[in-house]
Short mmCIF file of C-alpha atoms and ligand atoms in Angstrom, two decimals:
data_model
loop_
_atom_site.label_atom_id
_atom_site.label_comp_id
_atom_site.label_asym_id
_atom_site.label_seq_id
_atom_site.Cartn_x
_atom_site.Cartn_y
_atom_site.Cartn_z
CA MET A 618 11.77 -37.90 -7.91
CA ASN A 619 9.25 -37.31 -5.19
CA LEU A 620 7.13 -34.54 -6.74
CA SER A 621 3.52 -33.95 -5.67
CA GLU A 622 0.81 -35.41 -7.90
CA LYS A 623 -0.28 -31.84 -8.66
CA SER A 624 3.18 -30.91 -9.92
CA LYS A 625 3.42 -34.11 -11.97
CA GLN A 626 0.10 -33.25 -13.61
CA HIS A 627 1.33 -29.73 -14.46
CA VAL A 628 4.63 -31.10 -15.81
CA ASP A 629 2.84 -33.54 -18.10
CA SER A 630 0.52 -30.79 -19.34
CA CYS A 631 3.33 -28.36 -20.15
CA ARG A 632 5.92 -30.66 -21.67
CA PHE A 633 4.69 -30.60 -25.28
CA CYS A 634 3.15 -27.13 -25.26
CA TRP A 635 4.64 -24.10 -27.02
CA MET A 636 2.04 -21.52 -26.13
CA CYS A 637 4.09 -19.39 -23.69
CA HIS A 638 7.66 -19.82 -24.93
CA HIS A 639 7.67 -16.37 -26.60
CA ILE A 640 7.09 -14.61 -23.26
CA CYS A 641 9.94 -16.15 -21.21
CA PRO A 642 12.58 -13.48 -20.49
CA ILE A 643 15.28 -16.10 -20.05
CA GLY A 644 14.37 -18.02 -23.22
CA ASN A 645 14.33 -14.77 -25.18
CA ALA A 646 17.72 -13.79 -23.77
CA THR A 647 19.46 -17.12 -24.38
CA GLY A 648 17.62 -17.88 -27.62
CA HIS A 649 17.41 -21.49 -26.45
CA GLU A 650 14.19 -23.44 -26.35
CA ARG A 651 15.68 -25.33 -23.38
CA SER A 652 15.35 -22.22 -21.22
CA THR A 653 11.56 -22.08 -21.46
CA ALA A 654 8.79 -23.58 -19.34
CA ARG A 655 7.89 -26.46 -21.62
CA ALA A 656 11.49 -27.62 -22.02
CA ARG A 657 11.91 -27.57 -18.24
CA ALA A 658 8.74 -29.67 -17.96
CA LEU A 659 10.10 -32.12 -20.53
CA GLY A 660 13.32 -32.52 -18.54
CA ILE A 661 11.45 -33.06 -15.27
CA SER A 662 9.12 -35.58 -16.94
CA LEU A 663 12.16 -37.57 -18.10
CA VAL A 664 13.44 -37.65 -14.51
CA ASN A 665 9.98 -38.70 -13.30
CA ARG A 666 10.08 -41.59 -15.77
CA ASN A 667 13.63 -42.57 -14.66
CA ALA A 668 15.00 -41.88 -18.16
CA ILE A 669 17.64 -39.44 -16.86
CA ASP A 670 19.01 -38.43 -13.46
CA LEU A 671 17.85 -35.27 -11.68
CA SER A 672 21.42 -33.97 -11.57
CA GLU A 673 21.40 -33.77 -15.41
CA ILE A 674 18.72 -31.07 -15.50
CA MET A 675 19.71 -28.97 -12.50
CA ASP A 676 21.40 -26.14 -14.44
CA ASN A 677 18.20 -25.82 -16.44
CA ILE A 678 16.07 -25.81 -13.27
CA TYR A 679 18.02 -22.78 -12.03
CA GLU A 680 17.63 -20.87 -15.31
CA CYS A 681 14.04 -19.99 -14.35
CA CYS A 682 13.69 -16.65 -12.55
CA THR A 683 10.19 -17.63 -11.30
CA CYS A 684 8.76 -14.45 -12.82
CA GLY A 685 5.46 -16.19 -13.58
CA ALA A 686 5.06 -14.72 -17.07
CA CYS A 687 4.29 -18.25 -18.31
CA VAL A 688 1.76 -18.82 -15.53
CA HIS A 689 0.09 -15.51 -16.34
CA THR A 690 -0.04 -16.32 -20.05
CA CYS A 691 -1.24 -19.91 -19.74
CA VAL A 692 -4.89 -20.08 -20.77
CA THR A 693 -5.23 -23.58 -19.32
CA GLY A 694 -3.96 -22.60 -15.87
CA TRP A 695 -0.79 -24.69 -15.55
CA ASP A 696 2.00 -23.47 -13.27
CA PRO A 697 5.67 -23.98 -14.23
CA VAL A 698 6.82 -21.92 -11.22
CA MET A 699 5.23 -24.44 -8.87
CA PHE A 700 6.93 -27.50 -10.39
CA THR A 701 10.25 -25.68 -10.81
CA LYS A 702 10.35 -24.70 -7.13
CA GLU A 703 9.29 -28.19 -6.06
CA THR A 704 12.10 -29.67 -8.17
CA ARG A 705 14.60 -27.33 -6.46
CA LEU A 706 13.34 -28.51 -3.08
CA GLN A 707 13.65 -32.17 -4.12
CA ALA A 708 17.18 -31.60 -5.42
CA ALA A 709 18.11 -30.01 -2.09
CA LEU A 710 16.62 -32.96 -0.18
CA GLU A 711 18.42 -35.47 -2.43
CA GLY A 712 21.75 -33.58 -2.23
CA LYS A 713 21.72 -32.85 -5.96
CA LEU A 714 22.03 -29.06 -6.01
CA PRO A 715 24.72 -27.68 -8.35
CA SER A 716 27.78 -26.53 -6.40
CA TYR A 717 27.20 -22.86 -7.32
CA ILE A 718 23.70 -23.08 -5.78
CA ASN A 719 25.04 -24.84 -2.67
CA THR A 720 27.39 -21.90 -2.15
CA LEU A 721 24.51 -19.41 -2.32
CA VAL A 722 22.38 -21.53 0.04
CA ASP A 723 25.25 -21.85 2.53
CA ASN A 724 25.74 -18.08 2.44
CA CYS A 725 22.03 -17.55 3.15
CA LEU A 726 22.23 -19.88 6.13
CA ASP A 727 25.57 -18.63 7.51
CA LYS A 728 25.46 -14.91 6.67
CA GLY A 729 21.77 -14.22 6.03
CA ASN A 730 22.43 -13.25 2.40
CA ALA A 731 23.32 -15.27 -0.70
CA TYR A 732 26.28 -13.00 -1.47
CA GLY A 733 28.15 -13.90 1.70
CA LYS A 734 28.45 -10.27 2.78
CA THR A 735 28.96 -9.37 6.39
CA GLU A 736 29.05 -5.56 6.33
CA ILE A 737 26.76 -2.84 5.02
CA CYS A 738 28.33 0.29 3.51
CA GLU A 739 29.30 3.18 5.77
CA LYS A 740 26.73 5.60 4.36
CA LEU A 741 23.91 3.15 5.02
CA ALA A 742 25.20 2.37 8.51
CA GLU A 743 25.21 6.13 9.22
CA ALA A 744 21.72 6.67 7.75
CA ALA A 745 20.34 3.66 9.66
CA LYS A 746 21.89 4.88 12.93
CA ALA A 747 19.68 7.97 12.80
CA HIS A 748 16.66 5.62 12.90
CA ALA A 749 17.90 3.12 15.45
CA LYS A 750 15.25 4.14 18.01
CA LYS A 751 12.23 1.86 18.21
CA THR A 752 9.11 3.41 16.66
CA ASP A 753 5.79 1.97 15.45
CA THR A 754 6.99 1.71 11.85
CA LEU A 755 9.82 -0.43 10.52
CA LEU A 756 11.40 0.24 7.13
CA LEU A 757 12.54 -3.21 5.98
CA LEU A 758 15.28 -2.60 3.42
CA GLY A 759 16.01 -6.16 2.33
CA THR A 760 19.13 -8.09 1.47
CA ASP A 761 19.78 -6.72 -2.03
CA ALA A 762 19.48 -3.09 -1.00
CA ARG A 763 21.50 -3.49 2.19
CA TYR A 764 24.41 -5.47 0.80
CA MET A 765 24.53 -4.86 -2.95
CA VAL A 766 22.91 -1.49 -3.75
CA CYS A 767 23.30 0.36 -0.48
CA GLU A 768 23.03 3.82 -2.07
CA GLN A 769 19.44 2.92 -2.99
CA ALA A 770 18.74 1.83 0.58
CA VAL A 771 19.97 5.24 1.76
CA LYS A 772 17.65 6.92 -0.78
CA ALA A 773 14.67 4.92 0.54
CA ILE A 774 15.49 6.25 4.02
CA ARG A 775 15.77 9.82 2.65
CA VAL A 776 12.32 9.56 0.99
CA LEU A 777 10.63 8.76 4.31
CA GLU A 778 12.68 11.45 6.05
CA LYS A 779 11.50 13.96 3.43
CA ALA A 780 7.91 13.16 4.43
CA ASN A 781 8.79 13.51 8.15
CA VAL A 782 7.80 9.92 8.89
CA GLU A 783 8.94 8.52 12.25
CA PHE A 784 10.41 5.13 11.47
CA SER A 785 13.02 2.60 12.49
CA VAL A 786 15.77 0.90 10.51
CA LEU A 787 17.46 -2.18 11.94
CA ALA A 788 21.24 -2.39 11.98
CA ASP A 789 21.01 -6.18 11.89
CA GLU A 790 17.93 -6.71 9.79
CA PRO A 791 16.83 -10.37 9.50
CA ALA A 792 16.69 -12.07 6.11
CA SER A 793 13.10 -12.36 4.88
CA GLY A 794 13.73 -15.87 3.56
CA ALA A 795 13.06 -14.73 -0.02
CA GLN A 796 16.45 -15.83 -1.29
CA LEU A 797 16.19 -19.28 0.29
CA ASP A 798 12.66 -19.62 -1.09
CA PHE A 799 14.01 -18.95 -4.58
CA LEU A 800 16.92 -21.35 -4.14
CA ILE A 801 15.33 -24.31 -2.34
CA GLY A 802 11.58 -23.59 -2.20
CA ALA A 803 9.53 -24.71 0.79
CA ALA A 804 12.47 -26.21 2.70
CA ASP A 805 12.44 -26.18 6.52
CA GLU A 806 15.45 -23.83 6.47
CA ALA A 807 13.52 -21.25 4.42
CA LYS A 808 10.48 -21.50 6.70
CA GLN A 809 12.66 -21.11 9.81
CA GLN A 810 14.27 -17.97 8.37
CA MET A 811 10.82 -16.59 7.55
CA ALA A 812 9.51 -17.34 11.06
CA ALA A 813 12.51 -15.57 12.62
CA ALA A 814 11.92 -12.51 10.41
CA ALA A 815 8.20 -12.53 11.27
CA ASP A 816 9.08 -12.45 14.99
CA VAL A 817 11.13 -9.29 14.42
CA MET A 818 8.44 -7.66 12.25
CA ASN A 819 5.70 -8.42 14.78
CA ALA A 820 7.28 -6.00 17.25
CA TYR A 821 6.03 -3.16 14.99
CA ASP A 822 2.56 -1.91 14.05
CA THR A 823 3.54 -1.34 10.42
CA VAL A 824 6.32 -2.76 8.26
CA VAL A 825 7.13 -0.84 5.09
CA ILE A 826 8.77 -3.33 2.70
CA TYR A 827 11.23 -1.68 0.32
CA ASP A 828 12.08 -4.63 -1.94
CA PRO A 829 9.13 -5.94 -4.02
CA ASN A 830 10.60 -9.45 -3.84
CA ASP A 831 10.47 -9.36 -0.04
CA ALA A 832 6.95 -7.90 -0.28
CA LYS A 833 5.79 -10.79 -2.45
CA VAL A 834 7.30 -13.36 -0.11
CA ILE A 835 6.12 -11.75 3.13
CA LYS A 836 2.62 -10.95 1.90
CA ARG A 837 1.98 -14.16 -0.09
CA ILE A 838 4.46 -16.97 0.48
CA TYR A 839 4.54 -16.63 4.29
CA LYS A 840 0.80 -17.43 4.30
CA GLU A 841 1.33 -20.47 2.04
CA TYR A 842 4.02 -21.74 4.43
CA GLY A 843 1.98 -21.02 7.59
CA VAL A 844 4.19 -18.15 8.84
CA ASP A 845 2.11 -15.51 10.65
CA VAL A 846 2.81 -11.80 10.48
CA SER A 847 0.56 -9.76 12.77
CA ALA A 848 2.14 -6.41 11.82
CA LYS A 849 0.52 -4.50 8.98
CA THR A 850 2.77 -5.02 5.94
CA VAL A 851 2.78 -2.50 3.11
CA THR A 852 4.91 -2.11 0.02
CA PHE A 853 7.21 0.91 -0.11
CA THR A 854 5.40 2.18 -3.21
CA SER A 855 1.90 1.96 -1.74
CA TYR A 856 3.15 3.65 1.45
CA VAL A 857 4.80 6.49 -0.48
CA ALA A 858 1.74 6.92 -2.74
CA GLU A 859 -0.32 7.40 0.42
CA LEU A 860 2.17 9.97 1.77
CA ILE A 861 1.72 11.95 -1.44
CA LYS A 862 -2.07 11.65 -1.32
CA ASN A 863 -2.12 12.91 2.28
CA GLY A 864 0.13 15.85 1.42
CA ASP A 865 2.94 14.57 3.68
CA LEU A 866 5.37 14.20 0.79
CA LYS A 867 5.70 17.32 -1.33
CA THR A 868 5.95 16.84 -5.07
CA THR A 869 7.78 18.77 -7.77
CA ASN A 870 7.70 18.58 -11.54
CA THR A 871 11.03 17.17 -12.70
CA GLU A 872 9.99 17.85 -16.32
CA LYS A 873 11.09 14.35 -17.21
CA THR A 874 9.12 12.02 -19.46
CA VAL A 875 9.56 8.43 -18.35
CA VAL A 876 8.29 4.88 -18.73
CA TYR A 877 7.75 2.54 -15.79
CA GLN A 878 9.15 -0.98 -15.44
CA ASP A 879 6.57 -2.93 -13.41
CA PRO A 880 8.28 -5.41 -11.07
CA TYR A 881 6.35 -8.66 -11.58
CA GLN A 882 6.22 -9.18 -7.81
CA LEU A 883 4.12 -6.02 -7.49
CA SER A 884 2.07 -6.22 -10.66
CA ARG A 885 1.41 -9.96 -10.94
CA ASP A 886 1.77 -11.32 -7.40
CA LEU A 887 0.41 -8.39 -5.38
CA GLU A 888 -1.77 -6.77 -8.07
CA GLU A 889 -0.18 -3.38 -7.36
CA THR A 890 0.10 -1.44 -10.61
CA GLU A 891 -1.36 1.99 -10.00
CA GLU A 892 0.36 3.16 -6.80
CA PRO A 893 3.83 3.41 -8.42
CA ARG A 894 2.23 5.20 -11.37
CA GLU A 895 0.57 7.70 -9.00
CA ILE A 896 4.00 8.46 -7.52
CA ILE A 897 5.64 8.84 -10.93
CA LYS A 898 2.85 11.06 -12.25
CA ALA A 899 3.37 13.39 -9.29
CA PHE A 900 6.95 14.02 -10.46
CA ALA A 901 7.06 13.36 -14.22
CA THR A 902 5.10 12.63 -17.36
CA LEU A 903 4.45 8.91 -17.68
CA ASN A 904 4.29 6.97 -20.93
CA GLU A 905 3.69 3.24 -21.16
CA MET A 906 5.98 0.78 -22.90
CA LEU A 907 5.11 -2.51 -24.52
CA LEU A 908 3.99 -5.18 -22.03
CA ASN A 909 3.21 -3.27 -18.89
CA ARG A 910 1.33 -3.90 -15.63
CA ASP A 911 0.63 -7.63 -15.17
CA GLU A 912 2.10 -8.39 -18.60
CA THR A 913 5.46 -6.94 -17.60
CA VAL A 914 8.73 -8.49 -18.75
CA TRP A 915 11.30 -9.06 -16.01
CA ALA A 916 14.54 -7.05 -16.33
CA GLY A 917 16.99 -9.19 -14.36
CA ASN A 918 18.17 -9.46 -10.77
CA LEU A 919 21.27 -9.66 -8.60
CA LEU A 920 20.86 -13.18 -7.30
CA MET A 921 20.85 -14.86 -10.71
CA ALA A 922 23.69 -12.59 -11.81
CA GLU A 923 25.78 -14.55 -9.30
CA TYR A 924 25.65 -17.61 -11.58
CA MET A 925 24.51 -16.39 -15.02
CA PRO A 926 25.70 -12.79 -15.37
CA ALA A 927 25.81 -12.69 -19.18
CA VAL A 928 22.17 -13.77 -19.43
CA MET A 929 21.17 -11.13 -16.86
CA ASN A 930 22.88 -8.46 -18.98
CA GLU A 931 20.98 -9.64 -22.04
CA VAL A 932 17.66 -9.73 -20.13
CA ALA A 933 18.21 -6.11 -19.03
CA ALA A 934 19.32 -5.00 -22.50
CA ARG A 935 16.18 -6.46 -24.06
CA ARG A 936 13.94 -4.59 -21.63
CA ILE A 937 15.82 -1.35 -22.31
CA PHE A 938 15.24 -2.03 -26.01
CA ASN A 939 11.47 -2.13 -25.29
CA ALA A 940 11.75 1.32 -23.70
CA LYS A 941 13.90 2.67 -26.55
CA SER A 942 11.49 1.31 -29.13
CA ILE A 943 8.81 3.79 -28.08
CA GLY A 944 11.31 6.64 -27.92
CA ALA A 945 11.62 6.68 -24.12
CA THR A 946 14.71 8.38 -22.74
CA ALA A 947 14.16 7.48 -19.07
CA LEU A 948 12.98 4.28 -17.40
CA VAL A 949 11.85 4.21 -13.77
CA THR A 950 11.86 1.03 -11.71
CA ALA A 951 10.45 0.26 -8.27
CA CYS A 952 12.61 -2.83 -7.70
CA VAL A 953 16.11 -2.36 -6.34
CA SER A 954 17.39 -5.56 -7.93
CA GLU A 955 15.97 -4.73 -11.38
CA TYR A 956 17.40 -1.24 -10.98
CA ALA A 957 20.86 -2.71 -10.41
CA SER A 958 20.44 -5.08 -13.34
CA LEU A 959 19.30 -2.31 -15.71
CA LYS A 960 22.11 -0.01 -14.53
CA LYS A 961 24.69 -2.68 -15.38
CA ALA A 962 23.65 -2.76 -19.04
CA GLU A 963 26.19 -0.77 -20.99
CA GLN A 964 24.12 1.87 -22.79
CA THR A 965 23.57 5.62 -22.71
CA ASP A 966 20.28 5.99 -24.61
CA VAL A 967 17.89 5.41 -21.70
CA GLU A 968 18.43 6.92 -18.26
CA ILE A 969 17.75 4.36 -15.53
CA LEU A 970 16.06 5.83 -12.48
CA SER A 971 14.58 4.47 -9.29
CA ILE A 972 11.35 5.87 -7.85
CA GLU A 973 13.53 7.37 -5.09
CA ASP A 974 15.70 9.15 -7.70
CA LEU A 975 12.58 10.77 -9.09
CA ILE A 976 11.32 11.87 -5.66
CA LEU A 977 14.64 13.15 -4.34
CA GLY A 978 15.55 14.93 -7.61
S1 LIG B 1042 2.41 -22.87 -18.77
FE1 LIG B 1042 0.66 -23.24 -20.17
S2 LIG B 1042 1.25 -22.17 -22.06
FE2 LIG B 1042 3.16 -22.47 -20.87
S3 LIG B 1042 4.01 -24.44 -21.55
FE3 LIG B 1042 2.71 -24.88 -19.76
S4 LIG B 1042 0.71 -25.43 -20.65
FE4 LIG B 1042 1.87 -24.34 -22.26
S1 LIG B 1043 8.64 -18.28 -14.64
FE1 LIG B 1043 9.51 -16.76 -16.06
S2 LIG B 1043 11.62 -17.46 -16.41
FE2 LIG B 1043 10.49 -19.21 -15.56
S3 LIG B 1043 9.77 -20.36 -17.34
FE3 LIG B 1043 8.13 -18.94 -16.73
S4 LIG B 1043 8.44 -17.13 -18.00
FE4 LIG B 1043 10.36 -18.31 -18.08
#
């Protein structure tokens, strides 16, 4: 397999190491050592040494959610996310993607979303229509919100309306390329999708990015792939925190006591931990659960639920258990995909709220 020398070095450093296996949300959910970083490295090293074929480890390669908890924990600085994404790219180039991943990739290329959806819900279409006029500020809703959790996309629009912000919403929003980046890494197709999205964003002064996964990709990965965005890009949470600070968004005490689920894309990749907390504290009392801020534990997403739904349910249930363990009765998330994942878990002990739920009451 044609991996970079850097990736090969990281693979050979990880393959016999156990130091981060306790932190992997997938490994903890499946209970299998094979789901963790070091086992993935061992599999890739066997392919590199021609002991097994790449196709034999591909299911395992797609078990990683790329949350970076291992990278964050690694005291020696090795990076399983890097070699996992490079292996996905190599599998795509060699035509060795599993069929269920090929379907998702084809949907991204044909429909602009991995789910193969072609329509947004009526309520979102209606809410977006009210912001069809070109302004200086674009609210980028993202694929998951638009196609899978459209009621949350509507709430994001309502939050900015509540603060009397003048903003635009696109009826035919371009894909950010985040899903393709997850599925096939730095492939030309992902970069082309990113460049097309950047062209659209560059027609605005400011782009408010609702989905933390899009924010991570636009603010970090675009630079790595040489895709330029001249518009100012801000996360939805940092933008809303500023609206509160300026007095543009009025706050009320909901009398709720909540804990906050840090999306790793905000807390680890973009180092944004306090802005969401400032928002929450303006509406509720905030407690902290085990493993917060950059030590957060991922709570699942919609894309991986397409091919491993039972594991996603377990990942969400385990994070809800962390909240329950400190007596929390409400958990607030700033990530639309984690929100959907947590909502799917069948339980009634902990109320699952989005930041928008808290603001809109
Ligand atoms: S990332 Fe670090 S801690 Fe985790 S398996 Fe690799 S070397 Fe060990
Ligand atoms: S990136 Fe996350 S899911 Fe992947 S091996 Fe590391 S901790 Fe596990």
